[in-house]
mmCIF file of C-alpha atoms in Angstrom:
data_model
loop_
_atom_site.group_PDB
_atom_site.id
_atom_site.type_symbol
_atom_site.label_atom_id
_atom_site.label_comp_id
_atom_site.label_asym_id
_atom_site.label_seq_id
_atom_site.Cartn_x
_atom_site.Cartn_y
_atom_site.Cartn_z
ATOM 1 C CA MET A 1 46.100 -129.192 3.949
ATOM 2 C CA LYS A 2 47.438 -127.822 0.671
ATOM 3 C CA LYS A 3 45.403 -125.102 -0.940
ATOM 4 C CA ILE A 4 44.709 -125.897 -4.598
ATOM 5 C CA GLN A 5 43.541 -122.734 -6.330
ATOM 6 C CA THR A 6 42.192 -122.471 -9.841
ATOM 7 C CA PHE A 7 44.341 -120.158 -11.972
ATOM 8 C CA LEU A 8 42.689 -118.492 -14.979
ATOM 9 C CA TRP A 9 44.801 -116.793 -17.648
ATOM 10 C CA PHE A 10 43.382 -113.609 -19.201
ATOM 11 C CA ASN A 11 44.502 -111.236 -21.919
ATOM 12 C CA ASP A 12 44.407 -108.072 -19.759
ATOM 13 C CA GLN A 13 40.784 -108.676 -18.724
ATOM 14 C CA ALA A 14 41.261 -110.081 -15.211
ATOM 15 C CA VAL A 15 39.778 -107.058 -13.453
ATOM 16 C CA LYS A 16 36.746 -106.945 -15.748
ATOM 17 C CA ALA A 17 36.238 -110.697 -15.273
ATOM 18 C CA SER A 18 36.519 -110.380 -11.493
ATOM 19 C CA GLU A 19 33.846 -107.675 -11.503
ATOM 20 C CA LEU A 20 31.487 -109.849 -13.553
ATOM 21 C CA TYR A 21 32.027 -113.033 -11.561
ATOM 22 C CA THR A 22 31.700 -111.455 -8.112
ATOM 23 C CA SER A 23 28.464 -109.773 -9.228
ATOM 24 C CA VAL A 24 27.020 -113.003 -10.664
ATOM 25 C CA PHE A 25 27.846 -115.647 -8.066
ATOM 26 C CA LYS A 26 26.493 -115.505 -4.518
ATOM 27 C CA ASN A 27 28.801 -115.319 -1.496
ATOM 28 C CA SER A 28 31.579 -113.869 -3.625
ATOM 29 C CA LYS A 29 34.249 -111.256 -3.008
ATOM 30 C CA VAL A 30 37.639 -109.950 -4.110
ATOM 31 C CA ILE A 31 40.279 -111.275 -1.710
ATOM 32 C CA SER A 32 43.371 -109.465 -3.006
ATOM 33 C CA LYS A 33 44.986 -107.781 -5.989
ATOM 34 C CA MET A 34 48.519 -108.308 -7.257
ATOM 35 C CA PRO A 35 50.137 -105.029 -8.365
ATOM 36 C CA GLY A 36 51.477 -104.901 -11.890
ATOM 37 C CA PRO A 37 53.189 -102.508 -14.313
ATOM 38 C CA GLY A 38 51.809 -98.997 -14.545
ATOM 39 C CA GLY A 39 49.668 -99.413 -11.477
ATOM 40 C CA GLN A 40 47.317 -101.878 -13.175
ATOM 41 C CA PRO A 41 46.656 -105.145 -11.315
ATOM 42 C CA MET A 42 48.562 -108.138 -12.678
ATOM 43 C CA GLY A 43 46.181 -110.495 -10.931
ATOM 44 C CA VAL A 44 43.033 -110.628 -8.833
ATOM 45 C CA THR A 45 42.212 -113.379 -6.329
ATOM 46 C CA VAL A 46 38.493 -113.895 -5.804
ATOM 47 C CA GLU A 47 36.256 -116.217 -3.854
ATOM 48 C CA LEU A 48 33.232 -117.346 -5.841
ATOM 49 C CA ASP A 49 30.648 -119.153 -3.717
ATOM 50 C CA GLY A 50 33.183 -121.194 -1.778
ATOM 51 C CA ARG A 51 36.005 -121.581 -4.331
ATOM 52 C CA GLU A 52 39.106 -119.452 -4.743
ATOM 53 C CA PHE A 53 40.219 -118.392 -8.208
ATOM 54 C CA ILE A 54 43.332 -116.486 -9.264
ATOM 55 C CA LEU A 55 42.606 -114.316 -12.324
ATOM 56 C CA PHE A 56 45.886 -113.392 -14.014
ATOM 57 C CA ASN A 57 46.665 -110.850 -16.732
ATOM 58 C CA GLY A 58 49.176 -112.861 -18.745
ATOM 59 C CA GLY A 59 48.555 -111.490 -22.242
ATOM 60 C CA PRO A 60 47.564 -113.383 -25.408
ATOM 61 C CA MET A 61 49.947 -116.335 -24.956
ATOM 62 C CA TYR A 62 47.398 -118.836 -23.596
ATOM 63 C CA ARG A 63 43.660 -119.307 -23.874
ATOM 64 C CA PRO A 64 41.326 -121.489 -21.810
ATOM 65 C CA THR A 65 39.337 -124.275 -23.475
ATOM 66 C CA PRO A 66 36.219 -126.275 -22.485
ATOM 67 C CA ALA A 67 38.525 -129.177 -21.527
ATOM 68 C CA ILE A 68 38.217 -127.644 -18.055
ATOM 69 C CA SER A 69 34.872 -126.089 -17.207
ATOM 70 C CA PHE A 70 33.251 -125.134 -13.911
ATOM 71 C CA THR A 71 30.139 -126.843 -12.577
ATOM 72 C CA VAL A 72 27.731 -124.614 -10.666
ATOM 73 C CA LEU A 73 24.861 -126.099 -8.641
ATOM 74 C CA CYS A 74 21.918 -123.689 -8.515
ATOM 75 C CA ASP A 75 19.104 -124.096 -5.978
ATOM 76 C CA SER A 76 16.394 -122.131 -7.793
ATOM 77 C CA GLU A 77 15.188 -121.272 -11.280
ATOM 78 C CA LYS A 78 15.767 -117.631 -10.495
ATOM 79 C CA GLU A 79 19.414 -118.292 -9.691
ATOM 80 C CA ILE A 80 20.192 -120.446 -12.714
ATOM 81 C CA ASP A 81 18.348 -118.102 -15.092
ATOM 82 C CA GLY A 82 20.175 -115.071 -13.682
ATOM 83 C CA ILE A 83 23.625 -116.637 -13.955
ATOM 84 C CA TRP A 84 22.874 -117.857 -17.473
ATOM 85 C CA LYS A 85 21.705 -114.421 -18.585
ATOM 86 C CA ASN A 86 24.817 -112.689 -17.256
ATOM 87 C CA LEU A 87 27.360 -115.214 -18.513
ATOM 88 C CA SER A 88 25.763 -115.621 -21.935
ATOM 89 C CA GLU A 89 26.241 -111.978 -22.907
ATOM 90 C CA GLY A 90 29.040 -111.963 -25.473
ATOM 91 C CA GLY A 91 29.617 -115.680 -24.938
ATOM 92 C CA LYS A 92 28.962 -118.966 -26.729
ATOM 93 C CA VAL A 93 26.373 -121.660 -25.980
ATOM 94 C CA PHE A 94 27.483 -125.305 -26.080
ATOM 95 C CA MET A 95 24.253 -126.782 -24.697
ATOM 96 C CA GLU A 96 21.110 -124.674 -24.337
ATOM 97 C CA LEU A 97 19.622 -124.127 -20.896
ATOM 98 C CA ASN A 98 16.927 -126.800 -20.917
ATOM 99 C CA LYS A 99 15.655 -130.036 -19.403
ATOM 100 C CA TYR A 100 17.914 -133.075 -19.879
ATOM 101 C CA PRO A 101 17.788 -136.682 -18.643
ATOM 102 C CA TRP A 102 20.193 -135.851 -15.826
ATOM 103 C CA ALA A 103 18.688 -132.537 -14.719
ATOM 104 C CA GLU A 104 15.442 -130.585 -14.739
ATOM 105 C CA LYS A 105 17.476 -127.636 -15.996
ATOM 106 C CA TYR A 106 21.038 -127.623 -17.291
ATOM 107 C CA GLY A 107 23.161 -125.568 -19.662
ATOM 108 C CA TRP A 108 26.780 -125.361 -20.780
ATOM 109 C CA ILE A 109 28.155 -121.989 -21.824
ATOM 110 C CA GLU A 110 31.415 -120.221 -22.586
ATOM 111 C CA ASP A 111 31.489 -116.638 -21.298
ATOM 112 C CA GLN A 112 32.921 -113.587 -23.043
ATOM 113 C CA PHE A 113 36.383 -114.328 -21.592
ATOM 114 C CA GLY A 114 36.491 -117.917 -22.862
ATOM 115 C CA ILE A 115 35.782 -119.570 -19.484
ATOM 116 C CA SER A 116 33.282 -122.452 -19.643
ATOM 117 C CA TRP A 117 30.520 -123.021 -17.086
ATOM 118 C CA GLN A 118 28.075 -125.900 -16.603
ATOM 119 C CA LEU A 119 24.960 -124.764 -14.743
ATOM 120 C CA THR A 120 22.666 -127.317 -13.089
ATOM 121 C CA LEU A 121 19.428 -126.848 -11.159
ATOM 122 C CA SER A 122 19.905 -129.156 -8.188
ATOM 123 C CA ASP A 123 18.801 -129.920 -4.643
ATOM 124 C CA MET A 124 22.439 -130.658 -3.820
ATOM 125 C CA LYS A 125 24.748 -127.974 -2.490
ATOM 126 C CA GLY A 126 28.442 -127.530 -3.071
ATOM 127 C CA PRO A 127 31.127 -125.116 -4.234
ATOM 128 C CA ILE A 128 31.868 -124.288 -7.848
ATOM 129 C CA THR A 129 33.767 -127.347 -9.075
ATOM 130 C CA PRO A 130 36.442 -127.694 -11.797
ATOM 131 C CA SER A 131 35.367 -130.366 -14.302
ATOM 132 C CA PHE A 132 37.889 -132.171 -16.502
ATOM 133 C CA LEU A 133 36.800 -133.435 -19.932
ATOM 134 C CA PHE A 134 39.075 -136.094 -21.427
ATOM 135 C CA CYS A 135 38.696 -136.294 -25.196
ATOM 136 C CA GLY A 136 40.758 -136.415 -28.385
ATOM 137 C CA SER A 137 44.197 -137.834 -27.600
ATOM 138 C CA GLN A 138 43.199 -138.048 -23.914
ATOM 139 C CA GLN A 139 39.913 -139.910 -24.502
ATOM 140 C CA GLY A 140 39.443 -142.744 -22.042
ATOM 141 C CA LYS A 141 42.036 -141.475 -19.565
ATOM 142 C CA ALA A 142 39.742 -139.925 -16.944
ATOM 143 C CA GLU A 143 39.997 -142.897 -14.580
ATOM 144 C CA GLU A 144 43.780 -143.127 -14.913
ATOM 145 C CA ALA A 145 44.082 -139.399 -14.232
ATOM 146 C CA MET A 146 41.899 -139.552 -11.120
ATOM 147 C CA ASN A 147 43.873 -142.490 -9.736
ATOM 148 C CA PHE A 148 47.111 -140.611 -10.401
ATOM 149 C CA TYR A 149 45.992 -137.331 -8.845
ATOM 150 C CA THR A 150 44.484 -138.920 -5.726
ATOM 151 C CA SER A 151 47.735 -140.850 -5.162
ATOM 152 C CA LEU A 152 49.661 -137.567 -4.846
ATOM 153 C CA PHE A 153 47.570 -135.692 -2.282
ATOM 154 C CA GLN A 154 46.519 -136.652 1.231
ATOM 155 C CA ASN A 155 42.822 -136.675 2.181
ATOM 156 C CA SER A 156 41.871 -137.676 -1.366
ATOM 157 C CA GLU A 157 39.326 -140.159 -2.676
ATOM 158 C CA ILE A 158 37.085 -141.111 -5.600
ATOM 159 C CA PRO A 159 33.587 -141.436 -4.101
ATOM 160 C CA LEU A 160 31.631 -141.677 -7.359
ATOM 161 C CA ILE A 161 32.168 -143.289 -10.757
ATOM 162 C CA ALA A 162 29.403 -143.744 -13.340
ATOM 163 C CA ARG A 163 30.326 -145.517 -16.591
ATOM 164 C CA TYR A 164 28.840 -145.449 -20.072
ATOM 165 C CA GLN A 165 26.585 -148.484 -20.574
ATOM 166 C CA GLU A 166 26.079 -150.326 -23.855
ATOM 167 C CA ALA A 167 22.756 -148.643 -24.605
ATOM 168 C CA GLU A 168 24.137 -145.140 -23.983
ATOM 169 C CA PRO A 169 26.030 -142.745 -26.240
ATOM 170 C CA GLY A 170 29.683 -142.774 -25.289
ATOM 171 C CA PRO A 171 32.405 -145.454 -25.185
ATOM 172 C CA THR A 172 31.139 -148.382 -23.096
ATOM 173 C CA GLY A 173 32.979 -148.683 -19.790
ATOM 174 C CA GLN A 174 34.584 -145.254 -19.914
ATOM 175 C CA ILE A 175 33.767 -142.545 -17.372
ATOM 176 C CA LYS A 176 30.400 -140.858 -17.965
ATOM 177 C CA PHE A 177 30.649 -138.893 -14.737
ATOM 178 C CA SER A 178 32.800 -139.058 -11.636
ATOM 179 C CA SER A 179 33.780 -136.952 -8.664
ATOM 180 C CA PHE A 180 37.028 -137.003 -6.730
ATOM 181 C CA THR A 181 38.677 -134.976 -3.998
ATOM 182 C CA LEU A 182 42.267 -133.753 -3.688
ATOM 183 C CA ASP A 183 43.198 -132.788 -0.143
ATOM 184 C CA GLY A 184 39.530 -132.345 0.632
ATOM 185 C CA GLN A 185 38.687 -130.236 -2.436
ATOM 186 C CA LYS A 186 36.163 -131.540 -4.961
ATOM 187 C CA PHE A 187 36.744 -132.060 -8.685
ATOM 188 C CA ILE A 188 34.809 -133.742 -11.506
ATOM 189 C CA ALA A 189 36.142 -135.862 -14.376
ATOM 190 C CA MET A 190 34.546 -137.476 -17.416
ATOM 191 C CA ASP A 191 35.414 -138.965 -20.782
ATOM 192 C CA SER A 192 33.637 -137.348 -23.695
ATOM 193 C CA GLY A 193 30.407 -139.022 -24.779
ATOM 194 C CA ALA A 194 30.811 -137.732 -28.344
ATOM 195 C CA PRO A 195 33.855 -137.311 -30.600
ATOM 196 C CA MET A 196 35.632 -134.101 -29.583
ATOM 197 C CA ASP A 197 39.181 -132.836 -29.723
ATOM 198 C CA VAL A 198 39.532 -130.129 -27.089
ATOM 199 C CA ALA A 199 42.953 -129.954 -25.464
ATOM 200 C CA PHE A 200 43.962 -128.917 -21.973
ATOM 201 C CA THR A 201 46.023 -125.713 -22.073
ATOM 202 C CA PRO A 202 47.871 -123.462 -19.588
ATOM 203 C CA GLY A 203 44.914 -121.087 -19.993
ATOM 204 C CA ILE A 204 43.537 -122.895 -16.945
ATOM 205 C CA SER A 205 45.944 -124.378 -14.416
ATOM 206 C CA LEU A 206 45.886 -125.615 -10.838
ATOM 207 C CA PHE A 207 48.013 -123.628 -8.392
ATOM 208 C CA VAL A 208 49.306 -125.772 -5.513
ATOM 209 C CA ASP A 209 50.444 -123.900 -2.411
ATOM 210 C CA CYS A 210 53.312 -125.903 -0.822
ATOM 211 C CA THR A 211 54.888 -125.394 2.604
ATOM 212 C CA THR A 212 58.270 -127.103 2.212
ATOM 213 C CA GLN A 213 60.866 -127.860 -0.439
ATOM 214 C CA GLU A 214 60.162 -131.551 0.099
ATOM 215 C CA GLU A 215 56.533 -131.029 -0.924
ATOM 216 C CA VAL A 216 57.621 -129.085 -3.997
ATOM 217 C CA ASP A 217 60.138 -131.766 -4.982
ATOM 218 C CA THR A 218 57.702 -134.661 -4.514
ATOM 219 C CA LEU A 219 54.904 -133.110 -6.557
ATOM 220 C CA TRP A 220 57.238 -131.728 -9.210
ATOM 221 C CA ASN A 221 58.969 -135.052 -9.770
ATOM 222 C CA SER A 222 55.677 -136.964 -9.860
ATOM 223 C CA PHE A 223 53.939 -134.603 -12.264
ATOM 224 C CA THR A 224 56.867 -134.148 -14.647
ATOM 225 C CA LYS A 225 57.476 -137.893 -15.009
ATOM 226 C CA ASP A 226 56.097 -138.455 -18.522
ATOM 227 C CA GLY A 227 55.030 -134.790 -18.424
ATOM 228 C CA ARG A 228 56.829 -131.577 -19.348
ATOM 229 C CA GLU A 229 58.643 -128.960 -17.274
ATOM 230 C CA SER A 230 58.131 -125.275 -17.880
ATOM 231 C CA ARG A 231 59.444 -122.105 -16.232
ATOM 232 C CA CYS A 232 58.638 -120.473 -12.921
ATOM 233 C CA GLY A 233 57.059 -123.494 -11.238
ATOM 234 C CA TRP A 234 54.779 -124.388 -14.172
ATOM 235 C CA LEU A 235 54.490 -127.867 -15.655
ATOM 236 C CA GLU A 236 52.194 -130.027 -17.756
ATOM 237 C CA ASP A 237 51.429 -133.527 -16.524
ATOM 238 C CA LYS A 238 51.213 -136.600 -18.759
ATOM 239 C CA PHE A 239 47.578 -135.793 -19.576
ATOM 240 C CA GLY A 240 48.378 -132.228 -20.667
ATOM 241 C CA VAL A 241 46.860 -130.588 -17.565
ATOM 242 C CA SER A 242 48.857 -127.583 -16.323
ATOM 243 C CA TRP A 243 49.913 -127.186 -12.681
ATOM 244 C CA GLN A 244 51.866 -124.587 -10.749
ATOM 245 C CA ILE A 245 53.863 -126.024 -7.847
ATOM 246 C CA ILE A 246 54.596 -122.962 -5.741
ATOM 247 C CA PRO A 247 56.112 -122.728 -2.235
ATOM 248 C CA LYS A 248 54.567 -120.245 0.179
ATOM 249 C CA ALA A 249 58.056 -118.756 0.591
ATOM 250 C CA LEU A 250 57.974 -117.385 -2.967
ATOM 251 C CA MET A 251 54.876 -115.263 -2.383
ATOM 252 C CA LYS A 252 56.165 -114.096 1.002
ATOM 253 C CA LEU A 253 59.552 -113.026 -0.391
ATOM 254 C CA MET A 254 58.020 -111.329 -3.422
ATOM 255 C CA SER A 255 55.744 -109.324 -1.109
ATOM 256 C CA ASP A 256 58.665 -107.929 0.912
ATOM 257 C CA LYS A 257 58.385 -104.201 1.582
ATOM 258 C CA ASP A 258 61.995 -103.882 0.449
ATOM 259 C CA ARG A 259 61.262 -103.751 -3.277
ATOM 260 C CA ALA A 260 64.902 -104.248 -4.217
ATOM 261 C CA LYS A 261 64.902 -107.507 -2.271
ATOM 262 C CA ALA A 262 61.603 -108.536 -3.870
ATOM 263 C CA GLY A 263 63.026 -107.669 -7.288
ATOM 264 C CA ARG A 264 66.015 -109.958 -6.745
ATOM 265 C CA VAL A 265 63.667 -112.763 -5.790
ATOM 266 C CA MET A 266 61.617 -112.193 -8.933
ATOM 267 C CA GLU A 267 64.755 -112.219 -11.086
ATOM 268 C CA ALA A 268 65.903 -115.494 -9.517
ATOM 269 C CA MET A 269 62.468 -117.103 -9.921
ATOM 270 C CA LEU A 270 62.334 -116.223 -13.624
ATOM 271 C CA LYS A 271 65.466 -118.344 -14.180
ATOM 272 C CA MET A 272 63.998 -121.433 -12.516
ATOM 273 C CA ASN A 273 61.907 -124.332 -13.686
ATOM 274 C CA LYS A 274 61.240 -126.022 -10.344
ATOM 275 C CA ILE A 275 61.212 -123.436 -7.570
ATOM 276 C CA ILE A 276 64.141 -123.778 -5.132
ATOM 277 C CA ILE A 277 63.395 -122.045 -1.830
ATOM 278 C CA ALA A 278 67.043 -121.816 -0.724
ATOM 279 C CA ASP A 279 67.987 -120.022 -3.941
ATOM 280 C CA LEU A 280 65.119 -117.561 -3.506
ATOM 281 C CA GLU A 281 66.240 -116.803 0.045
ATOM 282 C CA ALA A 282 69.816 -116.343 -1.132
ATOM 283 C CA ALA A 283 68.691 -113.952 -3.870
ATOM 284 C CA ALA A 284 66.673 -111.970 -1.328
ATOM 285 C CA GLU A 285 69.846 -111.412 0.694
ATOM 286 C CA GLY A 286 71.863 -110.532 -2.393
ATOM 287 C CA ILE A 287 73.841 -113.757 -2.350
ATOM 288 C CA THR A 288 74.690 -115.329 -5.700
ATOM 289 C CA ALA A 289 73.362 -118.885 -5.787
ATOM 290 C CA ALA A 290 73.303 -121.724 -8.255
ATOM 291 C CA VAL A 291 69.751 -121.218 -9.476
ATOM 292 C CA GLY A 292 67.750 -124.458 -9.748
ATOM 293 C CA VAL A 293 66.592 -125.415 -13.223
#
């Protein structure tokens, strides 16, 4: 099973965000910290009520948008009210916490770091779930995207699709709500029910942990067809969603106690688009290799 982690880009606020999130969500903890310049963490990996997130201090280059938000199922009024209170401080409200046709209590908020959360009072249980909103130039593409993503990962399915009906706001026949799984991990997708133009950005990406070069090659080639390559294992697919296709070997080599060896690996990785494991291993041993691009 591939681990698909949610990667959040921060402007030097990853530690502060990790402290807020682990204090707000139940069953949460800091898993690890990635050392950075000057002794300050470059990244923090956390588990928030059953879902792993990588919080990364990348600077002001990218910002998250509500095109990807995170659905949280709350089992009591006390829980939903507490989360709302903590996340609303310094944030922005998209939909007030209130009763709606689909929930006794629901609210959609952007926190002080620009991360969007959809809170629902529900009898159902489940982990925090990334939710994709297809709108603007991507309006109407939720179903195509789900079919594409589930074709790339084993143990994947689309168990639920609800469509806009003629009497409802939203484009008739498009996806009002759906859930899908990628290698056993749950996601949500929908087409916007009202005119919006919110783009996917690298501010939120999906980090795919691969075991072999074959896995890297297959996913990379599939995602970049009609998409766009970037550096260091990053890419944007044809819908504009950002992914990182990363072999386990990269993290292992970069964590080597021999910091000179780890530094050579880092230098080699920075020259790559798609990550080439053999070139990383060669760099670790000080061997000049034709770096993959």
